[in-house]
């Protein structure tokens, strides 16, 4: 998605060789006009897949998921990083390791909002190590729902998550795939 | 907002005398078509106030804020519940007590995304004790920004937050104000 790559080149800030800060438009301040273009692009890629529910994870996936859901005319469910006690049996849950925050979260979705009747598109802002995405896939599996695939805005293609998940036969669409990056040379895209 | 009140009556679940679960359409599963109506109603109430930025707090405010921002044609900034170490001076920060989760969060916004040039509309899903809203107001004050007011989807008018904040001269618009509720009688609205 050319518009997105241009925006990453213009406003993304590379720290070291593996941190890309896109705080200015994607995951702290959010450019909703850009999100509308992102949502339309996800629809273009997943149109006709029968998606009736979008699944994301708090917090930074929620805005992108909601605006994408407008294109799909379906609701969003966001997986919660659990802080409150949940009564066993009422939720699907899994563990997700956050490399950014150096901890493991319990992540859960109420059984009421995901089930065998659903065809799910997973949406998230970043794909790197793949932990969050694998957690969401695990929730979809627990629900017995059909998985149409996953749409991520930015994939760090030099990290192993995308390759590992695609090797399972799961469709993963990334709107910008980064091959490498450095403070000196900036971002190099994979395609 | 009549459509919202109908939805609360139909799908809201009252627990005890002070918990209203609206998980099915507002803050776990999210009905984005309803959010579009909510966004248009916030625009109707705050049109002409010069709003150029919407501020919310993770996680459940983000979806409503993003779709409301489409009506205002402005970006959203969401305050983060701080988990990573922040370098002093780069962020505005405040403390917010969560009654639901029984803990106090550090909440922060990068100084880059809020400043004296901004006219801010705060958006959140619930107003009850007012702790989250007061935290967001404190961030706006630190930034030296102008505060147009706050728009909340549901106000528990029997709890003290709304009254206390309005007494400071701050405009607070709630789309559904609940006077009282109980498991037997359901929800009674204030207007």
Short mmCIF file of C-alpha atoms in Angstrom, two decimals:
data_model
loop_
_atom_site.label_atom_id
_atom_site.label_comp_id
_atom_site.label_asym_id
_atom_site.label_seq_id
_atom_site.Cartn_x
_atom_site.Cartn_y
_atom_site.Cartn_z
CA UNK A 1 0.00 0.00 0.00
CA UNK A 2 1.93 2.94 -1.39
CA UNK A 3 0.24 5.68 0.68
CA UNK A 4 1.17 3.85 3.87
CA UNK A 5 4.78 3.30 2.81
CA UNK A 6 5.11 6.99 1.99
CA UNK A 7 3.76 7.85 5.42
CA UNK A 8 6.17 5.46 7.13
CA UNK A 9 9.08 6.95 5.18
CA UNK A 10 7.99 10.48 6.08
CA UNK A 11 6.89 10.13 9.71
CA UNK A 12 8.31 6.83 10.99
CA UNK A 13 11.32 7.02 13.28
CA UNK A 14 13.78 4.13 13.34
CA UNK A 15 15.59 3.39 16.60
CA UNK A 16 18.48 0.94 16.35
CA UNK A 17 17.83 -1.83 13.84
CA UNK A 18 14.48 -3.12 15.00
CA UNK A 19 12.30 -0.40 16.57
CA UNK A 20 10.02 1.63 14.29
CA UNK A 21 8.08 4.39 15.99
CA UNK A 22 4.87 5.28 14.18
CA UNK A 23 3.34 7.07 17.16
CA UNK A 24 2.45 10.09 15.09
CA UNK A 25 -0.18 8.44 12.92
CA UNK A 26 -0.77 4.80 13.88
CA UNK A 27 -0.64 3.88 17.55
CA UNK A 28 -0.66 6.89 19.85
CA UNK A 29 -1.92 9.72 17.69
CA UNK A 30 -4.18 8.11 15.10
CA UNK A 31 -4.83 9.48 11.62
CA UNK A 32 -8.35 8.25 11.00
CA UNK A 33 -8.34 9.40 7.35
CA UNK A 34 -5.38 7.07 6.78
CA UNK A 35 -7.23 4.35 8.71
CA UNK A 36 -10.11 4.69 6.22
CA UNK A 37 -7.71 3.96 3.37
CA UNK A 38 -6.26 1.03 5.34
CA UNK A 39 -9.75 -0.35 5.94
CA UNK A 40 -10.62 -0.14 2.25
CA UNK A 41 -7.37 -1.94 1.37
CA UNK A 42 -8.14 -4.76 3.83
CA UNK A 43 -11.60 -5.05 2.24
CA UNK A 44 -10.03 -5.24 -1.23
CA UNK A 45 -7.84 -8.11 -0.06
CA UNK A 46 -10.43 -10.06 1.95
CA UNK A 47 -13.61 -9.26 0.01
CA UNK A 48 -15.69 -12.35 -0.69
CA UNK A 49 -14.18 -14.32 2.22
CA UNK A 50 -17.42 -14.16 4.18
CA UNK A 51 -15.99 -12.15 7.06
CA UNK A 52 -18.69 -11.39 9.63
CA UNK A 53 -16.50 -10.46 12.59
CA UNK A 54 -13.23 -8.64 13.12
CA UNK A 55 -11.04 -9.65 16.05
CA UNK A 56 -8.25 -7.49 17.44
CA UNK A 57 -6.36 -7.00 20.69
CA UNK A 58 -6.22 -3.95 22.93
CA UNK A 59 -5.09 -1.29 22.71
CA UNK A 60 -3.52 -0.09 19.49
CA UNK A 61 -5.40 -2.48 17.18
CA UNK A 62 -8.82 -1.20 18.20
CA UNK A 63 -8.97 1.99 16.15
CA UNK A 64 -7.80 0.32 12.95
CA UNK A 65 -10.17 -2.61 13.52
CA UNK A 66 -13.20 -0.36 14.07
CA UNK A 67 -12.63 1.68 10.95
CA UNK A 68 -11.89 -1.47 8.92
CA UNK A 69 -15.16 -2.94 10.22
CA UNK A 70 -17.04 -0.07 8.59
CA UNK A 71 -15.88 -1.41 5.21
CA UNK A 72 -16.90 -4.96 6.14
CA UNK A 73 -20.21 -3.92 7.77
CA UNK A 74 -19.52 -6.18 10.75
CA UNK A 75 -18.82 -5.81 14.47
CA UNK A 76 -15.41 -5.84 16.14
CA UNK A 77 -14.45 -7.89 19.17
CA UNK A 78 -11.30 -6.93 20.98
CA UNK A 79 -9.38 -9.41 23.12
CA UNK A 80 -8.72 -8.02 26.57
CA UNK A 81 -5.49 -8.20 28.45
CA UNK A 82 -6.98 -9.65 31.55
CA UNK A 83 -6.80 -7.69 34.78
CA UNK A 84 -10.01 -8.76 36.39
CA UNK A 85 -10.79 -12.25 37.57
CA UNK A 86 -12.73 -14.20 34.99
CA UNK A 87 -15.07 -17.01 35.83
CA UNK A 88 -13.78 -20.19 34.18
CA UNK A 89 -15.91 -21.31 31.26
CA UNK A 90 -17.20 -17.87 30.30
CA UNK A 91 -14.17 -16.90 28.24
CA UNK A 92 -11.65 -18.20 25.76
CA UNK A 93 -8.19 -17.33 27.00
CA UNK A 94 -4.58 -17.68 26.04
CA UNK A 95 -1.21 -16.27 27.00
CA UNK A 96 0.66 -13.70 24.94
CA UNK A 97 4.24 -12.68 25.52
CA UNK A 98 4.94 -9.01 24.91
CA UNK A 99 8.55 -8.46 23.84
CA UNK A 100 8.05 -4.69 24.07
CA UNK A 101 6.88 -4.81 27.66
CA UNK A 102 8.84 -7.87 28.75
CA UNK A 103 5.91 -9.71 30.27
CA UNK A 104 3.26 -12.33 29.61
CA UNK A 105 -0.40 -11.35 29.46
CA UNK A 106 -3.51 -13.42 29.84
CA UNK A 107 -5.68 -12.46 26.90
CA UNK A 108 -9.35 -13.31 26.73
CA UNK A 109 -12.55 -13.03 24.74
CA UNK A 110 -16.03 -13.72 26.07
CA UNK A 111 -17.55 -16.90 24.62
CA UNK A 112 -20.68 -14.91 23.85
CA UNK A 113 -19.00 -12.96 21.08
CA UNK A 114 -17.11 -15.61 19.12
CA UNK A 115 -18.39 -19.02 18.01
CA UNK A 116 -18.58 -21.65 15.26
CA UNK A 117 -20.94 -19.46 13.22
CA UNK A 118 -18.28 -16.78 12.77
CA UNK A 119 -15.81 -16.14 9.95
CA UNK A 120 -13.13 -14.01 11.50
CA UNK A 121 -10.65 -11.51 10.14
CA UNK A 122 -7.91 -10.68 12.64
CA UNK A 123 -6.61 -7.11 12.47
CA UNK A 124 -3.58 -5.65 14.24
CA UNK A 125 -1.16 -2.78 13.82
CA UNK A 126 2.14 -4.69 13.91
CA UNK A 127 3.41 -8.18 13.16
CA UNK A 128 6.93 -8.93 14.35
CA UNK A 129 7.49 -11.94 16.58
CA UNK A 130 3.92 -13.02 15.98
CA UNK A 131 3.01 -13.61 19.62
CA UNK A 132 -0.10 -11.43 19.63
CA UNK A 133 -1.33 -12.83 16.32
CA UNK A 134 -0.76 -16.42 17.42
CA UNK A 135 -2.69 -15.68 20.61
CA UNK A 136 -5.63 -14.32 18.60
CA UNK A 137 -5.51 -17.34 16.27
CA UNK A 138 -5.63 -19.58 19.33
CA UNK A 139 -8.78 -17.79 20.53
CA UNK A 140 -10.42 -18.29 17.10
CA UNK A 141 -9.53 -22.00 17.25
CA UNK A 142 -11.01 -22.34 20.74
CA UNK A 143 -14.23 -20.74 19.48
CA UNK A 144 -14.44 -23.21 16.57
CA UNK A 145 -14.76 -20.22 14.25
CA UNK A 146 -13.49 -20.08 10.68
CA UNK A 147 -10.42 -17.90 10.19
CA UNK A 148 -10.42 -15.88 6.96
CA UNK A 149 -6.93 -14.63 7.72
CA UNK A 150 -5.06 -11.80 9.36
CA UNK A 151 -4.51 -8.25 8.18
CA UNK A 152 -1.67 -6.29 9.72
CA UNK A 153 -0.68 -2.76 8.90
CA UNK A 154 3.09 -3.15 9.26
CA UNK A 155 5.05 -6.39 9.20
CA UNK A 156 8.66 -6.51 10.26
CA UNK A 157 9.47 -9.18 7.67
CA UNK A 158 12.96 -9.64 9.13
CA UNK A 159 11.40 -11.05 12.30
CA UNK A 160 10.03 -14.59 12.37
CA UNK A 161 6.30 -14.19 13.12
CA UNK A 162 4.91 -13.76 9.61
CA UNK A 163 6.86 -16.65 8.14
CA UNK A 164 5.93 -19.00 10.95
CA UNK A 165 2.21 -18.19 10.75
CA UNK A 166 2.05 -18.37 6.94
CA UNK A 167 3.81 -21.79 7.15
CA UNK A 168 0.72 -23.01 9.03
CA UNK A 169 -1.36 -22.21 5.94
CA UNK A 170 -2.88 -19.08 7.43
CA UNK A 171 -3.34 -16.15 5.12
CA UNK A 172 -1.53 -13.06 6.40
CA UNK A 173 -1.79 -9.78 4.52
CA UNK A 174 0.56 -6.98 5.50
CA UNK A 175 0.05 -3.53 3.98
CA UNK A 176 3.72 -2.60 4.43
CA UNK A 177 6.42 -5.27 4.78
CA UNK A 178 9.75 -4.05 6.08
CA UNK A 179 12.79 -5.97 4.90
CA UNK A 180 15.32 -4.10 7.01
CA UNK A 181 15.81 -0.82 8.79
CA UNK A 182 18.51 1.25 10.39
CA UNK A 183 18.89 4.76 11.75
CA UNK A 184 21.29 5.62 8.91
CA UNK A 185 19.38 4.20 5.95
CA UNK A 186 15.81 4.35 7.27
CA UNK A 187 13.26 1.73 6.23
CA UNK A 188 13.65 -0.64 3.30
CA UNK A 189 10.45 -2.36 2.18
CA UNK A 190 10.29 -6.00 1.08
CA UNK A 191 8.43 -5.43 -2.17
CA UNK B 1 -29.95 9.85 22.28
CA UNK B 2 -32.98 7.62 21.89
CA UNK B 3 -31.35 4.91 19.74
CA UNK B 4 -28.69 4.41 22.40
CA UNK B 5 -31.20 4.25 25.24
CA UNK B 6 -33.19 1.63 23.35
CA UNK B 7 -30.04 -0.40 22.86
CA UNK B 8 -29.12 -0.15 26.55
CA UNK B 9 -32.65 -1.24 27.51
CA UNK B 10 -32.51 -4.16 25.09
CA UNK B 11 -28.92 -5.43 25.48
CA UNK B 12 -27.57 -3.93 28.70
CA UNK B 13 -27.33 -6.23 31.71
CA UNK B 14 -27.63 -4.76 35.20
CA UNK B 15 -25.71 -6.44 38.02
CA UNK B 16 -26.58 -5.29 41.52
CA UNK B 17 -27.37 -1.57 41.69
CA UNK B 18 -24.33 -0.10 40.02
CA UNK B 19 -22.84 -2.38 37.35
CA UNK B 20 -24.15 -2.07 33.79
CA UNK B 21 -22.68 -4.53 31.32
CA UNK B 22 -22.78 -3.27 27.75
CA UNK B 23 -20.17 -5.73 26.48
CA UNK B 24 -22.35 -6.79 23.58
CA UNK B 25 -22.22 -3.49 21.68
CA UNK B 26 -19.99 -0.92 23.40
CA UNK B 27 -16.83 -2.14 25.08
CA UNK B 28 -15.94 -5.72 24.20
CA UNK B 29 -17.93 -6.45 21.07
CA UNK B 30 -18.34 -3.10 19.32
CA UNK B 31 -21.23 -2.17 17.04
CA UNK B 32 -19.53 0.26 14.67
CA UNK B 33 -22.81 1.23 12.98
CA UNK B 34 -24.03 2.43 16.39
CA UNK B 35 -20.68 4.18 16.90
CA UNK B 36 -21.31 6.12 13.67
CA UNK B 37 -24.60 7.40 15.11
CA UNK B 38 -22.82 8.23 18.37
CA UNK B 39 -20.12 10.13 16.48
CA UNK B 40 -22.70 12.16 14.58
CA UNK B 41 -24.48 13.01 17.83
CA UNK B 42 -21.24 14.23 19.43
CA UNK B 43 -20.65 16.38 16.33
CA UNK B 44 -24.16 17.83 16.64
CA UNK B 45 -23.43 18.80 20.25
CA UNK B 46 -19.88 20.12 19.78
CA UNK B 47 -20.05 21.51 16.25
CA UNK B 48 -18.56 25.01 15.99
CA UNK B 49 -16.39 24.56 19.09
CA UNK B 50 -13.21 24.44 17.00
CA UNK B 51 -12.29 20.88 17.98
CA UNK B 52 -9.09 19.83 16.20
CA UNK B 53 -8.16 16.85 18.37
CA UNK B 54 -9.97 14.09 20.19
CA UNK B 55 -8.43 12.68 23.35
CA UNK B 56 -9.43 9.35 24.88
CA UNK B 57 -7.96 6.68 27.11
CA UNK B 58 -7.18 3.07 26.33
CA UNK B 59 -8.77 0.70 25.78
CA UNK B 60 -12.54 0.92 25.43
CA UNK B 61 -12.67 4.61 24.49
CA UNK B 62 -10.54 4.16 21.38
CA UNK B 63 -13.11 2.75 18.98
CA UNK B 64 -15.74 5.36 19.82
CA UNK B 65 -13.13 8.13 19.63
CA UNK B 66 -11.87 7.02 16.20
CA UNK B 67 -15.30 6.85 14.65
CA UNK B 68 -16.30 10.16 16.26
CA UNK B 69 -13.12 11.69 14.81
CA UNK B 70 -14.39 10.86 11.32
CA UNK B 71 -17.25 13.30 11.92
CA UNK B 72 -14.86 15.98 13.23
CA UNK B 73 -12.19 15.35 10.56
CA UNK B 74 -9.45 15.38 13.16
CA UNK B 75 -6.95 12.93 14.66
CA UNK B 76 -7.35 11.00 17.90
CA UNK B 77 -4.76 10.75 20.66
CA UNK B 78 -5.22 8.03 23.22
CA UNK B 79 -3.70 8.29 26.69
CA UNK B 80 -1.72 5.19 27.53
CA UNK B 81 -1.78 3.33 30.78
CA UNK B 82 1.92 3.37 31.28
CA UNK B 83 3.79 0.08 31.36
CA UNK B 84 7.09 1.10 29.84
CA UNK B 85 9.54 3.49 31.38
CA UNK B 86 9.09 6.99 30.07
CA UNK B 87 11.85 9.55 29.93
CA UNK B 88 10.87 12.52 32.08
CA UNK B 89 9.95 15.58 30.08
CA UNK B 90 8.72 13.76 26.99
CA UNK B 91 5.22 13.09 28.30
CA UNK B 92 2.38 14.63 30.23
CA UNK B 93 1.33 12.19 32.92
CA UNK B 94 -1.17 11.80 35.70
CA UNK B 95 -2.57 9.12 37.95
CA UNK B 96 -5.99 7.55 37.48
CA UNK B 97 -7.67 5.29 39.98
CA UNK B 98 -9.67 2.46 38.46
CA UNK B 99 -12.54 1.41 40.72
CA UNK B 100 -13.29 -1.53 38.44
CA UNK B 101 -9.78 -2.92 38.66
CA UNK B 102 -8.94 -1.70 42.15
CA UNK B 103 -5.64 -0.07 41.23
CA UNK B 104 -4.01 3.20 40.27
CA UNK B 105 -2.57 3.67 36.78
CA UNK B 106 -0.02 6.11 35.49
CA UNK B 107 -1.57 7.57 32.38
CA UNK B 108 0.43 9.49 29.83
CA UNK B 109 0.37 11.34 26.52
CA UNK B 110 3.42 12.32 24.51
CA UNK B 111 4.06 16.07 24.50
CA UNK B 112 4.40 15.88 20.72
CA UNK B 113 0.70 15.23 20.23
CA UNK B 114 -0.99 17.74 22.52
CA UNK B 115 -0.13 21.42 22.93
CA UNK B 116 -1.40 25.02 23.32
CA UNK B 117 -2.51 25.08 19.67
CA UNK B 118 -5.08 22.34 20.27
CA UNK B 119 -8.80 22.51 21.05
CA UNK B 120 -9.60 19.16 22.57
CA UNK B 121 -12.76 17.09 22.83
CA UNK B 122 -12.41 14.28 25.36
CA UNK B 123 -14.36 11.10 24.48
CA UNK B 124 -14.94 8.07 26.68
CA UNK B 125 -17.43 5.25 26.99
CA UNK B 126 -18.43 5.65 30.66
CA UNK B 127 -18.56 8.41 33.25
CA UNK B 128 -19.16 7.24 36.82
CA UNK B 129 -16.71 8.31 39.51
CA UNK B 130 -15.03 10.61 37.02
CA UNK B 131 -11.47 9.47 37.72
CA UNK B 132 -10.56 8.73 34.09
CA UNK B 133 -12.15 11.95 32.85
CA UNK B 134 -10.41 14.06 35.49
CA UNK B 135 -7.11 12.43 34.53
CA UNK B 136 -7.65 13.33 30.88
CA UNK B 137 -8.62 16.91 31.83
CA UNK B 138 -5.39 17.14 33.83
CA UNK B 139 -3.41 16.08 30.74
CA UNK B 140 -5.15 18.77 28.65
CA UNK B 141 -4.30 21.36 31.34
CA UNK B 142 -0.65 20.29 31.38
CA UNK B 143 -0.53 20.71 27.60
CA UNK B 144 -1.96 24.24 27.83
CA UNK B 145 -4.60 23.17 25.32
CA UNK B 146 -8.15 24.51 25.17
CA UNK B 147 -10.80 22.06 26.36
CA UNK B 148 -14.02 22.14 24.34
CA UNK B 149 -15.59 19.63 26.71
CA UNK B 150 -16.13 15.95 27.22
CA UNK B 151 -18.49 13.58 25.46
CA UNK B 152 -19.34 10.32 27.17
CA UNK B 153 -21.61 7.62 25.87
CA UNK B 154 -23.12 6.55 29.20
CA UNK B 155 -23.15 8.52 32.44
CA UNK B 156 -24.07 6.90 35.71
CA UNK B 157 -25.71 10.10 36.96
CA UNK B 158 -26.17 8.60 40.43
CA UNK B 159 -22.40 8.56 40.87
CA UNK B 160 -20.52 11.77 41.65
CA UNK B 161 -18.15 12.25 38.67
CA UNK B 162 -20.38 14.19 36.29
CA UNK B 163 -21.63 16.62 38.91
CA UNK B 164 -18.16 17.32 40.23
CA UNK B 165 -16.69 17.97 36.77
CA UNK B 166 -19.59 20.16 35.59
CA UNK B 167 -19.23 22.19 38.82
CA UNK B 168 -15.77 23.17 37.57
CA UNK B 169 -17.43 24.81 34.56
CA UNK B 170 -16.47 22.03 32.17
CA UNK B 171 -19.04 21.05 29.56
CA UNK B 172 -19.91 17.36 29.81
CA UNK B 173 -22.32 15.82 27.32
CA UNK B 174 -23.62 12.33 28.04
CA UNK B 175 -25.69 10.56 25.39
CA UNK B 176 -27.48 8.41 27.96
CA UNK B 177 -27.72 9.49 31.60
CA UNK B 178 -28.76 6.79 34.03
CA UNK B 179 -30.65 7.95 37.10
CA UNK B 180 -30.84 4.56 38.78
CA UNK B 181 -30.71 0.88 38.01
CA UNK B 182 -31.47 -2.47 39.56
CA UNK B 183 -31.68 -6.08 38.48
CA UNK B 184 -35.45 -6.04 39.08
CA UNK B 185 -36.38 -2.78 37.38
CA UNK B 186 -33.57 -2.42 34.86
CA UNK B 187 -32.29 1.00 33.87
CA UNK B 188 -34.06 4.30 34.54
CA UNK B 189 -32.77 7.25 32.53
CA UNK B 190 -32.42 10.77 33.95
CA UNK B 191 -34.20 12.62 31.16
#
